[in-house]
CSV table of C-alpha atoms in Angstrom, one decimal:
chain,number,residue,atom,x,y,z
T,1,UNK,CA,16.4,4.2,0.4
T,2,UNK,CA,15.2,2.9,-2.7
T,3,UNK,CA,13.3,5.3,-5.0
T,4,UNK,CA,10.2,4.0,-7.6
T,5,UNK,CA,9.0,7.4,-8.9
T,6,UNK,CA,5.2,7.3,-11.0
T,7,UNK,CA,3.9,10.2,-13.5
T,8,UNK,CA,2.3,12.1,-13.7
T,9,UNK,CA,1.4,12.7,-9.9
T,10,UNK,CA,-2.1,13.6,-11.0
T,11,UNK,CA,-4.6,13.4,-14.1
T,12,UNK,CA,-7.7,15.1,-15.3
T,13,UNK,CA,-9.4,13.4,-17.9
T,14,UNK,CA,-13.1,13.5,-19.5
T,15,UNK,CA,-14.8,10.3,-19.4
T,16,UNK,CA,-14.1,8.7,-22.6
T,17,UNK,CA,-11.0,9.1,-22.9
T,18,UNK,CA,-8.2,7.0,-22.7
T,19,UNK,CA,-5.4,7.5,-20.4
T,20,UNK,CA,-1.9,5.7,-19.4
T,21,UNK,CA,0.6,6.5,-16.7
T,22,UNK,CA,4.1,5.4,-15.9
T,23,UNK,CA,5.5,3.9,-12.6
T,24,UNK,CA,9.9,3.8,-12.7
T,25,UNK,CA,12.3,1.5,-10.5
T,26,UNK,CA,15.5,0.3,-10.4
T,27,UNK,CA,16.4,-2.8,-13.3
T,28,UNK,CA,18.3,-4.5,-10.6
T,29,UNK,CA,17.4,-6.7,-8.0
T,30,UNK,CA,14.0,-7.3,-9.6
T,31,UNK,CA,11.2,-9.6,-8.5
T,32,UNK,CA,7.4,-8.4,-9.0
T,33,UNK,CA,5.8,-5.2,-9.6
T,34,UNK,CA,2.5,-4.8,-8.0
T,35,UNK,CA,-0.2,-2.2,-9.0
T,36,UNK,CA,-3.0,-1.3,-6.5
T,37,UNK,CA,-6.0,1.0,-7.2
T,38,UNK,CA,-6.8,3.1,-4.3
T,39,UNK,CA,-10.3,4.8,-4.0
T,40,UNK,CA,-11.0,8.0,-2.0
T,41,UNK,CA,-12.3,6.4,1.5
T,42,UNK,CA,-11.8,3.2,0.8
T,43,UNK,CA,-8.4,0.4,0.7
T,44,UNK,CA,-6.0,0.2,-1.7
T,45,UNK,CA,-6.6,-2.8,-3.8
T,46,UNK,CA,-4.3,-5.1,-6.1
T,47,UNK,CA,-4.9,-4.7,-9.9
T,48,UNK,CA,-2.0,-6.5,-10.9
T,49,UNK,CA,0.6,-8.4,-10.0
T,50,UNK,CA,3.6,-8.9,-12.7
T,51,UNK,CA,6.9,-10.6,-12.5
T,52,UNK,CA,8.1,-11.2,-16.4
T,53,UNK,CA,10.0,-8.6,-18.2
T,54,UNK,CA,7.6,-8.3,-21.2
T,55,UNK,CA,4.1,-9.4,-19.2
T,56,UNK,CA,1.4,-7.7,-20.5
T,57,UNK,CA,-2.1,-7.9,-18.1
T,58,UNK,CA,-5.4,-7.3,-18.8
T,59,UNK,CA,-8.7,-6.3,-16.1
T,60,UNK,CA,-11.2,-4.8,-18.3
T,61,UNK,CA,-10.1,-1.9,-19.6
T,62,UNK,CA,-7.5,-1.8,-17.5
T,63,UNK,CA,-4.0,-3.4,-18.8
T,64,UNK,CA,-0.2,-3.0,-17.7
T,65,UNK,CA,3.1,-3.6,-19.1
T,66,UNK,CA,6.6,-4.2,-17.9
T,67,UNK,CA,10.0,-3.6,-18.9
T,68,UNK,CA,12.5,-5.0,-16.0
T,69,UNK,CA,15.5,-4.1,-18.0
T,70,UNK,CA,14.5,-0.3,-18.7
T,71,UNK,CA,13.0,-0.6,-14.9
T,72,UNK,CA,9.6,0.9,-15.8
T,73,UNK,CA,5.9,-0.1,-15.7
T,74,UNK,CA,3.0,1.4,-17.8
T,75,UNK,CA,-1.0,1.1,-16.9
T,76,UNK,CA,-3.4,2.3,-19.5
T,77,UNK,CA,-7.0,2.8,-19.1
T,78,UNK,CA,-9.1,2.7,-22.2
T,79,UNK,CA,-11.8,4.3,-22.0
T,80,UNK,CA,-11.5,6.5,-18.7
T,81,UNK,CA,-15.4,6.6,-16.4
T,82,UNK,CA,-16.0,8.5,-13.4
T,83,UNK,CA,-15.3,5.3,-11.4
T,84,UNK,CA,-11.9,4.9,-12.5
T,85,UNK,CA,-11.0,7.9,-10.4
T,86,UNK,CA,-8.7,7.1,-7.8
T,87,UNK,CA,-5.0,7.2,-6.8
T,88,UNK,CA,-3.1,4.2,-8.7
T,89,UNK,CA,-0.2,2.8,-6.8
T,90,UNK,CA,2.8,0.5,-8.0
T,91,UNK,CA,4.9,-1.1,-5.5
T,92,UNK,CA,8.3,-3.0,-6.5
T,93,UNK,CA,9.4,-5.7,-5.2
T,94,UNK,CA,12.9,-6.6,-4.2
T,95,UNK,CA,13.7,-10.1,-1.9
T,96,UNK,CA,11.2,-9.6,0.8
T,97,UNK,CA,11.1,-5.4,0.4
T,98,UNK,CA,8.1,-3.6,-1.2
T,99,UNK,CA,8.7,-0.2,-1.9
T,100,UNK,CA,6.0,2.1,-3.2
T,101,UNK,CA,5.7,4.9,-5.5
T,102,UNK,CA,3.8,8.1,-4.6
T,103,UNK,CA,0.7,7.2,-6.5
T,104,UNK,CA,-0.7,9.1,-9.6
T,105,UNK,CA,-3.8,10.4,-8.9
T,106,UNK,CA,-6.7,9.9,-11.6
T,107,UNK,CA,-9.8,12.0,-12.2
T,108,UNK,CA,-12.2,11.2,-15.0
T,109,UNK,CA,-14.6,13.9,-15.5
T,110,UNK,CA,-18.3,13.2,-16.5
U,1,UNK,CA,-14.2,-12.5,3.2
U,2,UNK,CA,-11.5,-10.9,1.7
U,3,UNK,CA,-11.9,-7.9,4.3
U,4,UNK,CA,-9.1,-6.2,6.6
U,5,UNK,CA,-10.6,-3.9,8.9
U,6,UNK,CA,-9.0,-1.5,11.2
U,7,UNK,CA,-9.9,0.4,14.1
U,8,UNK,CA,-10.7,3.5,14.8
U,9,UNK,CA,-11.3,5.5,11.4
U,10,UNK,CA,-9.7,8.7,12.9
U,11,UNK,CA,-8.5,8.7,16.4
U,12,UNK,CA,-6.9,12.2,17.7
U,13,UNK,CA,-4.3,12.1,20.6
U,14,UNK,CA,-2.8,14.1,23.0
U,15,UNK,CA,1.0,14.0,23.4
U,16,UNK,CA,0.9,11.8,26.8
U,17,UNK,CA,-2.4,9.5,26.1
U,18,UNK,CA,-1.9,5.9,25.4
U,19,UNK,CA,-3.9,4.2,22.5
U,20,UNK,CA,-3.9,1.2,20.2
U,21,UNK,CA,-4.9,1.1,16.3
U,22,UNK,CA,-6.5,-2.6,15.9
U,23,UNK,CA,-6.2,-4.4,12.9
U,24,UNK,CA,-8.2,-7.6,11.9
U,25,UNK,CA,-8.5,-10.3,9.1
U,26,UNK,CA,-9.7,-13.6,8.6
U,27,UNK,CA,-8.7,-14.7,5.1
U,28,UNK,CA,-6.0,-17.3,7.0
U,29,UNK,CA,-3.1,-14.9,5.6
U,30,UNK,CA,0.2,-15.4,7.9
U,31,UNK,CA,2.0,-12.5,7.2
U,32,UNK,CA,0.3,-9.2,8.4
U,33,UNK,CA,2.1,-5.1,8.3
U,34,UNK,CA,1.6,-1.9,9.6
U,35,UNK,CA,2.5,1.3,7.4
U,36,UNK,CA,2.5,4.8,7.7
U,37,UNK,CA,1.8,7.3,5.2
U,38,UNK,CA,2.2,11.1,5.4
U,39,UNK,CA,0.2,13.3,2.9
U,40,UNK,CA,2.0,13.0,-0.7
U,41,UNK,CA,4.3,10.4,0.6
U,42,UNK,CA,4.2,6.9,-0.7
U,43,UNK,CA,3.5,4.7,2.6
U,44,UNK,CA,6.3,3.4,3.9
U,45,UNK,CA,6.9,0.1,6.1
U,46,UNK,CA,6.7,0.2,9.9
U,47,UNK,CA,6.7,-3.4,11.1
U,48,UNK,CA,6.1,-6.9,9.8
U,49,UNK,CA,4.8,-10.0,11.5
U,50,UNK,CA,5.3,-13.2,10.0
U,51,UNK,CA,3.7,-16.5,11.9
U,52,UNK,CA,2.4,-14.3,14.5
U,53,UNK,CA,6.3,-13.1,15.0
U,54,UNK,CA,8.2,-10.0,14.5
U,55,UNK,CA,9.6,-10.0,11.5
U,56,UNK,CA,10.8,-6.5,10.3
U,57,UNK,CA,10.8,-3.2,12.4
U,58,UNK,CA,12.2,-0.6,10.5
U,59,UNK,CA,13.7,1.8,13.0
U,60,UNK,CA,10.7,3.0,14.3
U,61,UNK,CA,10.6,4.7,17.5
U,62,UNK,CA,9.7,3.0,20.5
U,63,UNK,CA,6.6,5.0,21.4
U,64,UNK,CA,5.0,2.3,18.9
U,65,UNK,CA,4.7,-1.1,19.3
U,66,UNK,CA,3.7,-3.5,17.2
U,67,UNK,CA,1.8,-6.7,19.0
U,68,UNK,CA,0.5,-9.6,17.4
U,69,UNK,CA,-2.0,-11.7,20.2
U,70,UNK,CA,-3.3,-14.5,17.4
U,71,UNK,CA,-3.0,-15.1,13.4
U,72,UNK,CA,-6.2,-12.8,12.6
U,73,UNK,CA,-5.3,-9.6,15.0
U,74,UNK,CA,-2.4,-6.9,14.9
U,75,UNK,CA,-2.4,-4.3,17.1
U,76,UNK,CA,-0.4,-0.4,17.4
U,77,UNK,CA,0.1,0.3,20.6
U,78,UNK,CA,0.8,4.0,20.9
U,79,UNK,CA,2.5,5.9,24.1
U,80,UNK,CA,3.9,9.8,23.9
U,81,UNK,CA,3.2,10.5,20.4
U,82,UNK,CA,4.7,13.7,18.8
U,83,UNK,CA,2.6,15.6,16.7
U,84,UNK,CA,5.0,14.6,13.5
U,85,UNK,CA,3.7,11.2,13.8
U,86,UNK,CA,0.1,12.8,12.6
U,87,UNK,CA,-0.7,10.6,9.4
U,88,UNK,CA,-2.6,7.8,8.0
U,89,UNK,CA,-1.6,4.1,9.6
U,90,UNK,CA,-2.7,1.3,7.0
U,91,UNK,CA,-2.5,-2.1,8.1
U,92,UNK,CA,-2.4,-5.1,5.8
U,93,UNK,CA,-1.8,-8.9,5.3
U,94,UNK,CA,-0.6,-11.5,2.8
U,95,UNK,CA,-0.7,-15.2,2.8
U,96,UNK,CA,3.0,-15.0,3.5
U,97,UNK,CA,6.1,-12.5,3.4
U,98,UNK,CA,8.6,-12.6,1.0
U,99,UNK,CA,6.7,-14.3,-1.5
U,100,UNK,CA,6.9,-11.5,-4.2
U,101,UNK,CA,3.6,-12.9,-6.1
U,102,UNK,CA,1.3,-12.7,-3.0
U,103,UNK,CA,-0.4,-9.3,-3.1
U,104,UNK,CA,-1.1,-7.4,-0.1
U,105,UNK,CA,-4.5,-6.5,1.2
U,106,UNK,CA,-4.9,-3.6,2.9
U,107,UNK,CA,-7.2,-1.8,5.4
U,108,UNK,CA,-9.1,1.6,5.1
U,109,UNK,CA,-6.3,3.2,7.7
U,110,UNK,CA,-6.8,5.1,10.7
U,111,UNK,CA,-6.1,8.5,10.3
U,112,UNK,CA,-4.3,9.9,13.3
U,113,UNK,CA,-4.1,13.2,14.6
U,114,UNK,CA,-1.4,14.0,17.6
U,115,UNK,CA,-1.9,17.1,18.8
């Protein structure tokens, strides 16, 4: 079993501030990272998808980064509102395998 | 419509009924996949269809099974449950497996109670 660990497993934040979080993997065997948001009642949904060591994307205030060879993934949110609360999921993916993380759980207080 | 819908929302069970979780999309995807998720557990893979045929079943117990009737439809057919397998079953599809840049799109889940 292949472990992808995120932190912190949950966040409090005021609205305003900005935030990041940190999903890990292993550096080997690499091909995509995905991060999904995933709303209280609702389905996850993909925020990024990101394959090159070094990509940087950008959704609004929302942006990731990726380091393959360290085997870790950062998502920041600038600027945190009370609809950016919601449990963020990464997923790696190796060959045809994803393997999730347990989600960091995101609370912006207004 | 970029929509996967599944039915029921919440569906509780008794240890000898028979039920099936339904799962629907109509985006044209070809690969579609059933996961379970336990509270504080990332969810993890049950079965994958690819072209309307099995693809992956990872070692899950024969009391489900996975059915695939047309490109849009999945279904969990479920038979002597134990109350262990109480959790959250999320369903979701991708224009193809294996294809690392094609995201998944998931359903709301059906949350399942065995008792």
């Amino acid at each position: 079993i292949l472990n992808v660990e995120q932190s912190p497993q949950s966040l409090h934040v005021q609205e305003g501030d900005s935030t990041n979080f940190t999903c890990s993997f292993p550096s080997s065997n690499f091909y995509a990272l995905h991060w999904y948001r995933w709303e209280t009642a609702k389905s996850p949904e993909a925020l990024f998808v990101m394959t090159l060591n070094g990509d940087e994307k950008k959704k609004g205030r929302i942006s990731a980064t990726l380091n393959t060879k360290e085997g870790y993934s950062y998502l920041y949110i600038k600027g945190s509102q009370p609809e950016d609360s919601a449990t963020y999921l990464c997923a790696f993916i190796s060959g045809n395998q994803f393997y999730f993380g347990t989600g960091t759980s995101l609370t912006v207080i207004p | 419509d970029t929509e996967v819908t599944q039915t029921p929302k919440h569906l509780v069970m008794g240890m000898t009924n028979k039920k099936s979780l339904k799962c629907e999309q109509h985006m044209g995807h070809r690969a579609m996949y059933w996961y379970k998720q336990k509270a504080k557990k990332p969810p993890e893979l049950m079965f994958v269809y690819s072209y309307e045929k099995l693809s992956i079943n990872e070692s899950v117990p024969s009391r489900f099974s996975p059915e695939c009737p047309n490109s849009s439809l999945l279904n969990l057919h479920l038979h002597a449950l134990q109350p262990e397998d109480s959790a959250l079953y999320l369903c979701a599809s991708s224009q193809a497996h294996g294809v690392p840049t094609y995201e998944q799109y998931f359903g709301p889940g059906t949350r399942l109670t065995v008792t």
